[in-house]
PDB file of N, CA and C in Angstrom:
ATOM      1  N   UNK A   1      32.586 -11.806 -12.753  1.00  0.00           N
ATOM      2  CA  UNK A   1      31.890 -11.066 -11.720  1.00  0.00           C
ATOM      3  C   UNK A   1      31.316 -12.060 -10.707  1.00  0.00           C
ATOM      4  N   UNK A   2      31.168 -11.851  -9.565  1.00  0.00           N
ATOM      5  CA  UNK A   2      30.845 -12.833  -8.447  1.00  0.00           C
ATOM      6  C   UNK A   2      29.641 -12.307  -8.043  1.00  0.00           C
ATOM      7  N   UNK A   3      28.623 -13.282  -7.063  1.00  0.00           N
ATOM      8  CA  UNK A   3      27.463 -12.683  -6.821  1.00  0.00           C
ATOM      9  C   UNK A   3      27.608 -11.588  -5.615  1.00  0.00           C
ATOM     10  N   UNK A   4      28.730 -11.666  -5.076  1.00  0.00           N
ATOM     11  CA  UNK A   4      28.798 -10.491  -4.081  1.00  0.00           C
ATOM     12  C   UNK A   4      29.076  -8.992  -4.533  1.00  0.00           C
ATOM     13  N   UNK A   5      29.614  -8.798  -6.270  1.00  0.00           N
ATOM     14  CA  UNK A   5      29.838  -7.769  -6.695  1.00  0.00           C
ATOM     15  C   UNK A   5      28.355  -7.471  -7.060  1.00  0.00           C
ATOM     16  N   UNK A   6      27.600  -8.285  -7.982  1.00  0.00           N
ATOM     17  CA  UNK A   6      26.536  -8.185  -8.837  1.00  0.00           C
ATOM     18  C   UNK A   6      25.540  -7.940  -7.312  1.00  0.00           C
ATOM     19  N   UNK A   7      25.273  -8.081  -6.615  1.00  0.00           N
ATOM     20  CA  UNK A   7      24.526  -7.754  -5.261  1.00  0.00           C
ATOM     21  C   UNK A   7      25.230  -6.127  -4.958  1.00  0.00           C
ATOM     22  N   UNK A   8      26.125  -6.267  -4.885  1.00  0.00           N
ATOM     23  CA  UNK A   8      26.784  -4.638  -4.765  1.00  0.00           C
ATOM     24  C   UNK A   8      26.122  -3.726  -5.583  1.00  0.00           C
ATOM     25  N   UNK A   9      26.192  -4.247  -6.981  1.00  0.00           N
ATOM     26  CA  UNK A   9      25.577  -3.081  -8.063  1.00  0.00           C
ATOM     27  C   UNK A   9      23.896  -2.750  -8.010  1.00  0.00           C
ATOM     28  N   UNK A  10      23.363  -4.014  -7.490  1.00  0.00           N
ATOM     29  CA  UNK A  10      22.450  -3.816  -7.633  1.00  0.00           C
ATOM     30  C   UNK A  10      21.535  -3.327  -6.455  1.00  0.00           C
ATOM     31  N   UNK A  11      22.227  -2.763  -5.359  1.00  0.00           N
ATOM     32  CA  UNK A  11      22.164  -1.973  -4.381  1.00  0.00           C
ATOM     33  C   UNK A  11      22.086  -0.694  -4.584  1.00  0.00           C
ATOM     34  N   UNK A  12      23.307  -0.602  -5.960  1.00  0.00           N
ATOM     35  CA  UNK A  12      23.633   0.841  -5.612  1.00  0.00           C
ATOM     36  C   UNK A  12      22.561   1.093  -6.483  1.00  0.00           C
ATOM     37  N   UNK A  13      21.742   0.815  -7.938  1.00  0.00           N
ATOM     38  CA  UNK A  13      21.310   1.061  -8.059  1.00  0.00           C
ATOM     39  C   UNK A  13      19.822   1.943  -7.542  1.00  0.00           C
ATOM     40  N   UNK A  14      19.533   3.253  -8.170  1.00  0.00           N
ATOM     41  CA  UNK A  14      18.286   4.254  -7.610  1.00  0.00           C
ATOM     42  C   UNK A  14      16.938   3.569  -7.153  1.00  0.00           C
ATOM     43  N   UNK A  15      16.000   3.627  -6.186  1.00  0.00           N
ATOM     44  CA  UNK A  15      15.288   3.308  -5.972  1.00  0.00           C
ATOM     45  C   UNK A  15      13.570   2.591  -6.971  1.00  0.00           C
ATOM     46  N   UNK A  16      14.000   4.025  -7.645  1.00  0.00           N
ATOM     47  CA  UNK A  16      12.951   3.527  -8.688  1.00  0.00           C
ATOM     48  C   UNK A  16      13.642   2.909  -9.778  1.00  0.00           C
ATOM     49  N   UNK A  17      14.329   2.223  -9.581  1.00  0.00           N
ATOM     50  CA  UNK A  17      14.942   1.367 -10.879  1.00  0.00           C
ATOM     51  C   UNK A  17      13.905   0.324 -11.455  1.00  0.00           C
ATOM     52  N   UNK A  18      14.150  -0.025 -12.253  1.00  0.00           N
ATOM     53  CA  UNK A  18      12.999  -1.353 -12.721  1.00  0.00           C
ATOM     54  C   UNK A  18      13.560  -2.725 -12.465  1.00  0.00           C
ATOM     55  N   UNK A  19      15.430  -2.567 -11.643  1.00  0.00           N
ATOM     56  CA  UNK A  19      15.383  -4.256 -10.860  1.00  0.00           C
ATOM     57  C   UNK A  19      15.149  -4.128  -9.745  1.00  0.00           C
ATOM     58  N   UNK A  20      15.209  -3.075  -8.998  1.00  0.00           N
ATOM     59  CA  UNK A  20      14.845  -2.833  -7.273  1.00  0.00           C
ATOM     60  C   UNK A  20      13.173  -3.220  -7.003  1.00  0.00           C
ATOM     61  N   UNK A  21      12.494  -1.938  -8.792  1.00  0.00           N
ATOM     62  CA  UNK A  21      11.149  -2.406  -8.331  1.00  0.00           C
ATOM     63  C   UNK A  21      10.766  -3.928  -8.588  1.00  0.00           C
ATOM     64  N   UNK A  22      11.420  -4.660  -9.292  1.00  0.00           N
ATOM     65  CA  UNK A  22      10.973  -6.049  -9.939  1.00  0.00           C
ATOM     66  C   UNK A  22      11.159  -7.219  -8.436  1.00  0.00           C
ATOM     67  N   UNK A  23      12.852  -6.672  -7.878  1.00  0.00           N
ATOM     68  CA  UNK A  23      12.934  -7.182  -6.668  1.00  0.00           C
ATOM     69  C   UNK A  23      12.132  -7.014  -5.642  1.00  0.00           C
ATOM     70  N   UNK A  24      11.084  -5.997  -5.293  1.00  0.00           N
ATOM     71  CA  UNK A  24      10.027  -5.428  -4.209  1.00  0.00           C
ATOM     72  C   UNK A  24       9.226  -5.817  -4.919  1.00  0.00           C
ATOM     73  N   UNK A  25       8.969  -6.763  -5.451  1.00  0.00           N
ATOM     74  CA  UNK A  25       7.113  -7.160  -5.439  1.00  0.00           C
ATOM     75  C   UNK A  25       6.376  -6.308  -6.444  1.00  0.00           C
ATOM     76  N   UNK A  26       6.992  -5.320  -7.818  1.00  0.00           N
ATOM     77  CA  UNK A  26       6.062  -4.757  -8.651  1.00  0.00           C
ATOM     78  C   UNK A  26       6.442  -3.492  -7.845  1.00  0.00           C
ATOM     79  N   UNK A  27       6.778  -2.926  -6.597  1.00  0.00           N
ATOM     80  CA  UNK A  27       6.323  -1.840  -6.181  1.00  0.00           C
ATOM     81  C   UNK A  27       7.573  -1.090  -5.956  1.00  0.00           C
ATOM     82  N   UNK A  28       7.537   0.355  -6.501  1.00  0.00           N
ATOM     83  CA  UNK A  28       8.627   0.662  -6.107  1.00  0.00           C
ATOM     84  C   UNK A  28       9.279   1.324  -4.838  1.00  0.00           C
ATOM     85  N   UNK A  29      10.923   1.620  -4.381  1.00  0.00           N
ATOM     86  CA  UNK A  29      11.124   1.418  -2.988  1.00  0.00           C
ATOM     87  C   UNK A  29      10.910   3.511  -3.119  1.00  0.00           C
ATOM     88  N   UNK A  30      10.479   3.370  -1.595  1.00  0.00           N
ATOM     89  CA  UNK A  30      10.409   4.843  -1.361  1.00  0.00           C
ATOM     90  C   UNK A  30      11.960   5.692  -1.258  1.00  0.00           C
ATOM     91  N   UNK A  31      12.038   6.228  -2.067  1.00  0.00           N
ATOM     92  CA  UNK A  31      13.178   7.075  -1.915  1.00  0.00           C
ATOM     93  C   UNK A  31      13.774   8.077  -0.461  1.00  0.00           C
ATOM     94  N   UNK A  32      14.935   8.241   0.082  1.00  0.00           N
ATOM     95  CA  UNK A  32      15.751   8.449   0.751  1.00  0.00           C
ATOM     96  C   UNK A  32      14.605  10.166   1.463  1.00  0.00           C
ATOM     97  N   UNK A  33      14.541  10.622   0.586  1.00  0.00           N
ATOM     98  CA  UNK A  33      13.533  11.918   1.024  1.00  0.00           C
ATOM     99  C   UNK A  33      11.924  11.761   1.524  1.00  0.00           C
ATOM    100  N   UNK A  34      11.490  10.404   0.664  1.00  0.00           N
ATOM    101  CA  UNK A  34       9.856  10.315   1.035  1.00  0.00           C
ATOM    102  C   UNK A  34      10.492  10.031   2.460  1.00  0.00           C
ATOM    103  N   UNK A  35      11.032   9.145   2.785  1.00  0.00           N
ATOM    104  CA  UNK A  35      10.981   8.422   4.027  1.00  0.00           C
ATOM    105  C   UNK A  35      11.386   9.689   5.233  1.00  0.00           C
ATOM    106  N   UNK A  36      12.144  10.634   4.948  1.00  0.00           N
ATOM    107  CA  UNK A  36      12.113  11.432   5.688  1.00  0.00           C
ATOM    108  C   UNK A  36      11.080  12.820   5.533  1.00  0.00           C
ATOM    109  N   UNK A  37      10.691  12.801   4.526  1.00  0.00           N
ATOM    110  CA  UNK A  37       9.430  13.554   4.686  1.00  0.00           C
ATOM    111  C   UNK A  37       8.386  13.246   5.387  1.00  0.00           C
ATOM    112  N   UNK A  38       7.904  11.658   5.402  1.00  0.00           N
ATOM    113  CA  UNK A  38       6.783  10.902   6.266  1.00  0.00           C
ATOM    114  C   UNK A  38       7.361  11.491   7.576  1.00  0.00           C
ATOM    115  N   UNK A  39       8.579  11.798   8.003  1.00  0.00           N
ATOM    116  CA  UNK A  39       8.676  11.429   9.295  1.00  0.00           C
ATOM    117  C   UNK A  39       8.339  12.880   9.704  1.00  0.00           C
ATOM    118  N   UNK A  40       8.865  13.743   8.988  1.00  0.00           N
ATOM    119  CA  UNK A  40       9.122  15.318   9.296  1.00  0.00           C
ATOM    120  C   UNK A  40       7.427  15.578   9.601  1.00  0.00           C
ATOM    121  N   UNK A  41       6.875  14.750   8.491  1.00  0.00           N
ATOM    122  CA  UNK A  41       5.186  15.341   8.795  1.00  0.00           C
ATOM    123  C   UNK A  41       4.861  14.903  10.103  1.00  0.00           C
ATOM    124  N   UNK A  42       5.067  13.700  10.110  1.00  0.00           N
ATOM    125  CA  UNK A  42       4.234  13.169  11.386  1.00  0.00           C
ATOM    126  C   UNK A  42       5.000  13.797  12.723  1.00  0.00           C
ATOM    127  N   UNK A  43       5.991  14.042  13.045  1.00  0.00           N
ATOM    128  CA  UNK A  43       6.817  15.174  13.831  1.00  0.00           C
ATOM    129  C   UNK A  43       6.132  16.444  13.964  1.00  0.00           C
ATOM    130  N   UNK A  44       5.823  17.294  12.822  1.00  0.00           N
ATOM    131  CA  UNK A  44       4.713  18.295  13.040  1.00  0.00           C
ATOM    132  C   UNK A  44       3.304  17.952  13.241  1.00  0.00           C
ATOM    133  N   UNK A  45       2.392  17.058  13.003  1.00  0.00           N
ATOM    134  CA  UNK A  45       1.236  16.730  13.271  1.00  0.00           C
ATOM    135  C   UNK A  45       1.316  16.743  15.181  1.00  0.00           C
ATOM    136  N   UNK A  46       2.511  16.060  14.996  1.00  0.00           N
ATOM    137  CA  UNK A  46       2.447  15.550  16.914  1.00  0.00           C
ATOM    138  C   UNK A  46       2.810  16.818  17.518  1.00  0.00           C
ATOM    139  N   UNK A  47       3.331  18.040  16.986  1.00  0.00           N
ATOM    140  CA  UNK A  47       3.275  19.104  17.806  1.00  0.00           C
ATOM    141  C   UNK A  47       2.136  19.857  17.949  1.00  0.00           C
ATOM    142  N   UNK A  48       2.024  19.775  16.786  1.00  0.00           N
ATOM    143  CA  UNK A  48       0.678  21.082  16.345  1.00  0.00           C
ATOM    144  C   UNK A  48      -0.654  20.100  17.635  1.00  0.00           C
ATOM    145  N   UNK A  49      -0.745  18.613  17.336  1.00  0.00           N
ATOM    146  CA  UNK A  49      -1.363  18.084  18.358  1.00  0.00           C
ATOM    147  C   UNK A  49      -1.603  18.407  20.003  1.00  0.00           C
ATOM    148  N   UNK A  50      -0.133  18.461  20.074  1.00  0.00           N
ATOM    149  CA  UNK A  50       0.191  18.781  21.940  1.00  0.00           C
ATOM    150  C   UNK A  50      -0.143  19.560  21.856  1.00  0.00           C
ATOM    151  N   UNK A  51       0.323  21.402  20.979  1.00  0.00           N
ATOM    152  CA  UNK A  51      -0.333  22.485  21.354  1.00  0.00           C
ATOM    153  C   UNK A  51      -1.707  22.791  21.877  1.00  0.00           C
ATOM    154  N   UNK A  52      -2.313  22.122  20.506  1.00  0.00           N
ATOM    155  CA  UNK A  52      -3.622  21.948  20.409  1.00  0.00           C
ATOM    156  C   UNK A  52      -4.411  21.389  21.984  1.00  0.00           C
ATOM    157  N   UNK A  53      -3.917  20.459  22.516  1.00  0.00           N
ATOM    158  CA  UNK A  53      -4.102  19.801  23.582  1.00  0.00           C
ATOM    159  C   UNK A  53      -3.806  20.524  25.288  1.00  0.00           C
ATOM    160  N   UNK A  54      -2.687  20.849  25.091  1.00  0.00           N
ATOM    161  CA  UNK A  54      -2.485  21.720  26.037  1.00  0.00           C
ATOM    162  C   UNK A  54      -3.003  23.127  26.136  1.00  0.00           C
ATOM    163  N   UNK A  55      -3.382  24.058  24.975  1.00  0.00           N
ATOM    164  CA  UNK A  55      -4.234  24.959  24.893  1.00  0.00           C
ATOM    165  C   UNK A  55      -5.675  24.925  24.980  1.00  0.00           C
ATOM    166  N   UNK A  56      -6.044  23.977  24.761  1.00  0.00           N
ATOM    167  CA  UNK A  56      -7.790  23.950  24.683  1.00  0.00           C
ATOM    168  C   UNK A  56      -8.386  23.096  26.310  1.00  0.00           C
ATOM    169  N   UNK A  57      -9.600  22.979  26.255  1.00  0.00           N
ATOM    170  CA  UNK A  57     -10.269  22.435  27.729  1.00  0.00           C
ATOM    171  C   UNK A  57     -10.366  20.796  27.221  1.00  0.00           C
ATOM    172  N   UNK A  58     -11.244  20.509  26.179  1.00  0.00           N
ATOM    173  CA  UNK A  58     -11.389  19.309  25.400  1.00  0.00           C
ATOM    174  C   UNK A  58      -9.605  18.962  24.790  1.00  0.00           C
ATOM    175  N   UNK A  59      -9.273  17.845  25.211  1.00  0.00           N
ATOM    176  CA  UNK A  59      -8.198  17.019  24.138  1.00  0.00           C
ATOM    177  C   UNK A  59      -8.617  16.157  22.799  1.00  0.00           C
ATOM    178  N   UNK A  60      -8.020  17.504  21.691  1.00  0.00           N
ATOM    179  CA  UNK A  60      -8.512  16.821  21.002  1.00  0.00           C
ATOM    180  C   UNK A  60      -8.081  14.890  20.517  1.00  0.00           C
ATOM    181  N   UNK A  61      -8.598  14.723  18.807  1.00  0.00           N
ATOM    182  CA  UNK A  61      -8.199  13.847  18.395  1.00  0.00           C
ATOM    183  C   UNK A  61      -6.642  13.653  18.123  1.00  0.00           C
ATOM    184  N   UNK A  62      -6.101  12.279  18.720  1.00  0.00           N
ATOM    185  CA  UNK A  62      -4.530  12.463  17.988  1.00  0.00           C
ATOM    186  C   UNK A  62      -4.488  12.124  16.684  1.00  0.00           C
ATOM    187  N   UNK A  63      -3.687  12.824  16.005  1.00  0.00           N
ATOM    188  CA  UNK A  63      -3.593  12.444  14.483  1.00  0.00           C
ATOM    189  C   UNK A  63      -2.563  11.259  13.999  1.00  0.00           C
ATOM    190  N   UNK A  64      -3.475  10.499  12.485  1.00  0.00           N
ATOM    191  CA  UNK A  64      -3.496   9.955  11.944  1.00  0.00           C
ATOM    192  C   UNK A  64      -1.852   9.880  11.594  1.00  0.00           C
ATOM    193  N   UNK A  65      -1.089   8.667  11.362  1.00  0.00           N
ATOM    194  CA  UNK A  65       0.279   8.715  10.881  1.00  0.00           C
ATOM    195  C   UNK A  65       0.493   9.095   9.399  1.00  0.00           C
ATOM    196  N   UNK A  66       1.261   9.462   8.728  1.00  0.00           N
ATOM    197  CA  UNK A  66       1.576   9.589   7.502  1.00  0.00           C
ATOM    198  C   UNK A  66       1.008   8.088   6.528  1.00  0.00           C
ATOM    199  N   UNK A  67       0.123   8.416   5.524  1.00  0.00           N
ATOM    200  CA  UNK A  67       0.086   6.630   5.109  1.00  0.00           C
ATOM    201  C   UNK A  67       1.297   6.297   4.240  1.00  0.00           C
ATOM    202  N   UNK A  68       2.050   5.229   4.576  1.00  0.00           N
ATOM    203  CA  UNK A  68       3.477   4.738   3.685  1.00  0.00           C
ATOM    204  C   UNK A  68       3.047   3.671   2.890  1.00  0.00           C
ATOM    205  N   UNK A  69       2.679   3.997   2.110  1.00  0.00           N
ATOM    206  CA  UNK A  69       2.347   3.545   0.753  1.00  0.00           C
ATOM    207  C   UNK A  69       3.582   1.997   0.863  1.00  0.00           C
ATOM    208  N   UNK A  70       4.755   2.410   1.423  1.00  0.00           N
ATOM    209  CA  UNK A  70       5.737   1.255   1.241  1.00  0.00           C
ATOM    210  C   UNK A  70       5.474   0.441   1.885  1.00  0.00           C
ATOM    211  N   UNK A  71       4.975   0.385   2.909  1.00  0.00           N
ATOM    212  CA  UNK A  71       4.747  -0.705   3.939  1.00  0.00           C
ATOM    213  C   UNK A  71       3.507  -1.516   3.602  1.00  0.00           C
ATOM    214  N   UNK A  72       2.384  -0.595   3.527  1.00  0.00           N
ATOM    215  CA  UNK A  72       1.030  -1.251   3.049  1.00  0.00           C
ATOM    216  C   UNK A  72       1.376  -2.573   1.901  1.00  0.00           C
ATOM    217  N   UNK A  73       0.221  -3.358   1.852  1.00  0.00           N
ATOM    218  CA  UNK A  73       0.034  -4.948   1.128  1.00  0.00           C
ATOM    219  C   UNK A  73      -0.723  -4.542   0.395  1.00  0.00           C
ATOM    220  N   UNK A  74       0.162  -3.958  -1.285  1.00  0.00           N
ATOM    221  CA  UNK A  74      -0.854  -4.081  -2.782  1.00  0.00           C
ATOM    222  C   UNK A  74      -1.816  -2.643  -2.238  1.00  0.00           C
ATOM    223  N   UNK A  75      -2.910  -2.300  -2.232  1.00  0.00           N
ATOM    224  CA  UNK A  75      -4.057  -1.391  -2.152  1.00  0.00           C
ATOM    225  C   UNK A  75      -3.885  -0.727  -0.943  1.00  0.00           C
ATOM    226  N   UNK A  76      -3.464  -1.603   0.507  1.00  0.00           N
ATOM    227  CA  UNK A  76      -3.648  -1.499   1.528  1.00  0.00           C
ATOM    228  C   UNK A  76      -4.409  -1.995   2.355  1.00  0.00           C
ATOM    229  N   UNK A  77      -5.209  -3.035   1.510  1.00  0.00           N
ATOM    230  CA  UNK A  77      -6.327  -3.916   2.464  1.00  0.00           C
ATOM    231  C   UNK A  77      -5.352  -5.146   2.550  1.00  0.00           C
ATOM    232  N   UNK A  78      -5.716  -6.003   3.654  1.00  0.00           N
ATOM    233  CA  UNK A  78      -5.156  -6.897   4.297  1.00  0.00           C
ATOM    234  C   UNK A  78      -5.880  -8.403   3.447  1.00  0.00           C
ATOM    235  N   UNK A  79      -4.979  -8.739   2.453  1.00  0.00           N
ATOM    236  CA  UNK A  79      -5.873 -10.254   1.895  1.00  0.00           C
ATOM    237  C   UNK A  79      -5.945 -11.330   2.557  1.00  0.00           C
ATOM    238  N   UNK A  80      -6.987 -11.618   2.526  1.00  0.00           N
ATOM    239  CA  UNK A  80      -7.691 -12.567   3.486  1.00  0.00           C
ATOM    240  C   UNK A  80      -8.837 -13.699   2.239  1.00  0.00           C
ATOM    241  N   UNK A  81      -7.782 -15.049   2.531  1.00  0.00           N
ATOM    242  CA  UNK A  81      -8.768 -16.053   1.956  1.00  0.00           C
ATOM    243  C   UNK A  81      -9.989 -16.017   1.646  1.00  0.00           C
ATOM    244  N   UNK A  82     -11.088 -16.239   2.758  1.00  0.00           N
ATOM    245  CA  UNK A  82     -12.536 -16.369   2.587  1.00  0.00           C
ATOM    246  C   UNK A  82     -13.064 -14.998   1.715  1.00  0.00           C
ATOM    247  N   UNK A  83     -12.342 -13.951   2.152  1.00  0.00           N
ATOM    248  CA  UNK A  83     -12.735 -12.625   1.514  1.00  0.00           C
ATOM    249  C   UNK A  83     -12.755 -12.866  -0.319  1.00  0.00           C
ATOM    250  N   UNK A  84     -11.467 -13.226  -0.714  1.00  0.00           N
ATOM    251  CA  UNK A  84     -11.367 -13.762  -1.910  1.00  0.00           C
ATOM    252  C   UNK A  84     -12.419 -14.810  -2.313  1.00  0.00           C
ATOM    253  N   UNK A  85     -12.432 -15.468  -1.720  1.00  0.00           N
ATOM    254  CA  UNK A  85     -13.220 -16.943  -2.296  1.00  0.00           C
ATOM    255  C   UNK A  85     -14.626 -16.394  -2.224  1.00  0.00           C
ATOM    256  N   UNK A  86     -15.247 -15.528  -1.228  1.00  0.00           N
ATOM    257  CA  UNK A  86     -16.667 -15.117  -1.447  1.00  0.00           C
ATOM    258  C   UNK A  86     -16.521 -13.933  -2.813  1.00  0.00           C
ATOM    259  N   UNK A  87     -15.658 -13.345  -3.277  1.00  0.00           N
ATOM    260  CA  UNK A  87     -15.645 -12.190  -4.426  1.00  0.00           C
ATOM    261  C   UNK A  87     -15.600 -13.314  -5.436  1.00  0.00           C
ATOM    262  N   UNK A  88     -15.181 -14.188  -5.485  1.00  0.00           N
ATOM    263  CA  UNK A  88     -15.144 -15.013  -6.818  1.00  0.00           C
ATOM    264  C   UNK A  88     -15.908 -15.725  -6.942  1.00  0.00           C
ATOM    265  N   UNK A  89     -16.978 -16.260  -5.941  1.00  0.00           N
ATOM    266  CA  UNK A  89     -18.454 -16.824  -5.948  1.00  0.00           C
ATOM    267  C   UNK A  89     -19.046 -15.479  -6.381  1.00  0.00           C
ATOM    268  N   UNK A  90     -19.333 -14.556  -5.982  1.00  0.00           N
ATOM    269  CA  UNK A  90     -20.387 -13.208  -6.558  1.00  0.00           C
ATOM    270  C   UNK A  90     -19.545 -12.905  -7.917  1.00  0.00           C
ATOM    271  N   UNK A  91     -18.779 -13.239  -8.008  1.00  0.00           N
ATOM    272  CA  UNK A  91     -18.177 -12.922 -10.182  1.00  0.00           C
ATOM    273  C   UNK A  91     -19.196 -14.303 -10.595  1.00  0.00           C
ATOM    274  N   UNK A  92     -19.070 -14.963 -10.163  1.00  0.00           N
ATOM    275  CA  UNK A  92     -19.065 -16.241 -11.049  1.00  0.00           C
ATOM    276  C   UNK A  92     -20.736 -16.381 -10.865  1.00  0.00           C
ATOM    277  N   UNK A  93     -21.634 -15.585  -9.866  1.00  0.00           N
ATOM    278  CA  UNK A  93     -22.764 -15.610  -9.935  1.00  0.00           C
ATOM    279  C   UNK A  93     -22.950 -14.354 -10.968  1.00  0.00           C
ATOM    280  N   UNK A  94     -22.872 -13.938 -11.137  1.00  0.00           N
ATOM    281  CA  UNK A  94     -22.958 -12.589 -11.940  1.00  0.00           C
ATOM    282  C   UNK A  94     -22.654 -12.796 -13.342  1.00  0.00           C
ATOM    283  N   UNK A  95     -21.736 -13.575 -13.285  1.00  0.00           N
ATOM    284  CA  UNK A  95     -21.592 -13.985 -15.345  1.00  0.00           C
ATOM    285  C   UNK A  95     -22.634 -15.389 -15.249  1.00  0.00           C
ATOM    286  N   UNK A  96     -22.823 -16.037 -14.700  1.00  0.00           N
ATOM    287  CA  UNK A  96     -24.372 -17.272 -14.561  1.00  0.00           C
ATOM    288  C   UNK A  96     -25.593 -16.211 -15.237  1.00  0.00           C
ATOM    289  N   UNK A  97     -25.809 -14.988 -14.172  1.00  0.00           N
ATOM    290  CA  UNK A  97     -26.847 -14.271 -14.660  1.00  0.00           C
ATOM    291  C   UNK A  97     -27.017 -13.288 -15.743  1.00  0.00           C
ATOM    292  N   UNK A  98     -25.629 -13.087 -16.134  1.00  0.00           N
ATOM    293  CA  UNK A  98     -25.403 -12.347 -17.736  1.00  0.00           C
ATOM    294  C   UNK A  98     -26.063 -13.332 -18.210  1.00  0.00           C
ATOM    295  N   UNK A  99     -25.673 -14.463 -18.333  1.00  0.00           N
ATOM    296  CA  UNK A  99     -25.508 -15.201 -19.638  1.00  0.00           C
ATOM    297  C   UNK A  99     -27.142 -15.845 -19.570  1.00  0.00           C
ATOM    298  N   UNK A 100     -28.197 -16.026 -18.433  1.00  0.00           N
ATOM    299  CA  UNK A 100     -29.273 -16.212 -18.459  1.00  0.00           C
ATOM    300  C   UNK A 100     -30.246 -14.831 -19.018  1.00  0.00           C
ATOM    301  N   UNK A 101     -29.588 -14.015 -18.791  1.00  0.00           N
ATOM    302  CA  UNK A 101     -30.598 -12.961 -19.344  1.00  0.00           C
ATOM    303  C   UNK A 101     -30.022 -12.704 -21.285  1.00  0.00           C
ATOM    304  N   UNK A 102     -28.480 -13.198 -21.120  1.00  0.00           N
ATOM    305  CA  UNK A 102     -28.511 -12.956 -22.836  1.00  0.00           C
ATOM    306  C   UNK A 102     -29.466 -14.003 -23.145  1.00  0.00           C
ATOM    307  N   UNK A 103     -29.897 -15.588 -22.871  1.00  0.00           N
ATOM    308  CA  UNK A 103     -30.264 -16.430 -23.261  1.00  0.00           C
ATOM    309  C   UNK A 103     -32.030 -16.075 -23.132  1.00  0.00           C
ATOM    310  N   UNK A 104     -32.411 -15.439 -22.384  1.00  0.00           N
ATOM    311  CA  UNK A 104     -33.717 -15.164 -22.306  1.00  0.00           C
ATOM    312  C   UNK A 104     -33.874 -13.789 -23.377  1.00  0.00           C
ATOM    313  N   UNK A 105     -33.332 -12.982 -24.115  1.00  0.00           N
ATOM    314  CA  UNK A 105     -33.225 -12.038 -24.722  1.00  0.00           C
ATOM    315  C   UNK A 105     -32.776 -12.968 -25.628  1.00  0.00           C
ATOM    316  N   UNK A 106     -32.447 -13.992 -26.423  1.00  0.00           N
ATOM    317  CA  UNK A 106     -32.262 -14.303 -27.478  1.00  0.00           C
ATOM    318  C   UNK A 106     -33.484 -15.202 -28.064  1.00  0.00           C
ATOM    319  N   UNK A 107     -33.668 -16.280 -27.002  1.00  0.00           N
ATOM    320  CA  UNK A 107     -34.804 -16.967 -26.841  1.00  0.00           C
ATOM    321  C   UNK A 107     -36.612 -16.263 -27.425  1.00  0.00           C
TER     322      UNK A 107
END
């Protein structure tokens, strides 16, 4: 088998497979329907919007896109160095002060 077949198969393989998801980072790929469901929604949001807009005196708010879970990074928050490095100073202050209050409670 050559790597251009073994790349073939592993294409065809279903989205939620466990080498597609292993290949995406842990996460699995959105299937052929989510991706057109995101779109179908956000297609009706943007009408029901214009109506909304063109019928009333005030324009309202435009709406929010579908959230794609596929695109987003892990949770959906954007990781950022310093952000990390200050959460792991407040862990590491926080087990300092466990372990002073077990020591004052044992003491």
């Amino acid at each position: 088998m050559t790597w251009r077949e073994l790349a073939s198969y592993v294409k065809g393989l279903p989205p939620e497979s466990r080498v597609r998801t292993a290949l995406n980072g842990g996460r699995p790929e959105p299937t052929g329907e989510q991706l057109l469901l995101a779109d179908v929604f956000d297609m009706l949001q943007r009408v029901n919007w214009t109506l909304q807009a063109v019928n009333a005196s005030k324009e309202p708010k435009a709406p929010k896109p579908y959230p794609r879970w596929w695109l987003q990074e892990g949770n959906g928050r954007v990781r950022d160095e310093k952000r990390l490095a200050r959460l792991d100073e407040a862990r590491q202050r926080a087990r300092e002060r466990k372990q002073q209050l077990q020591q004052g409670a044992i003491a």
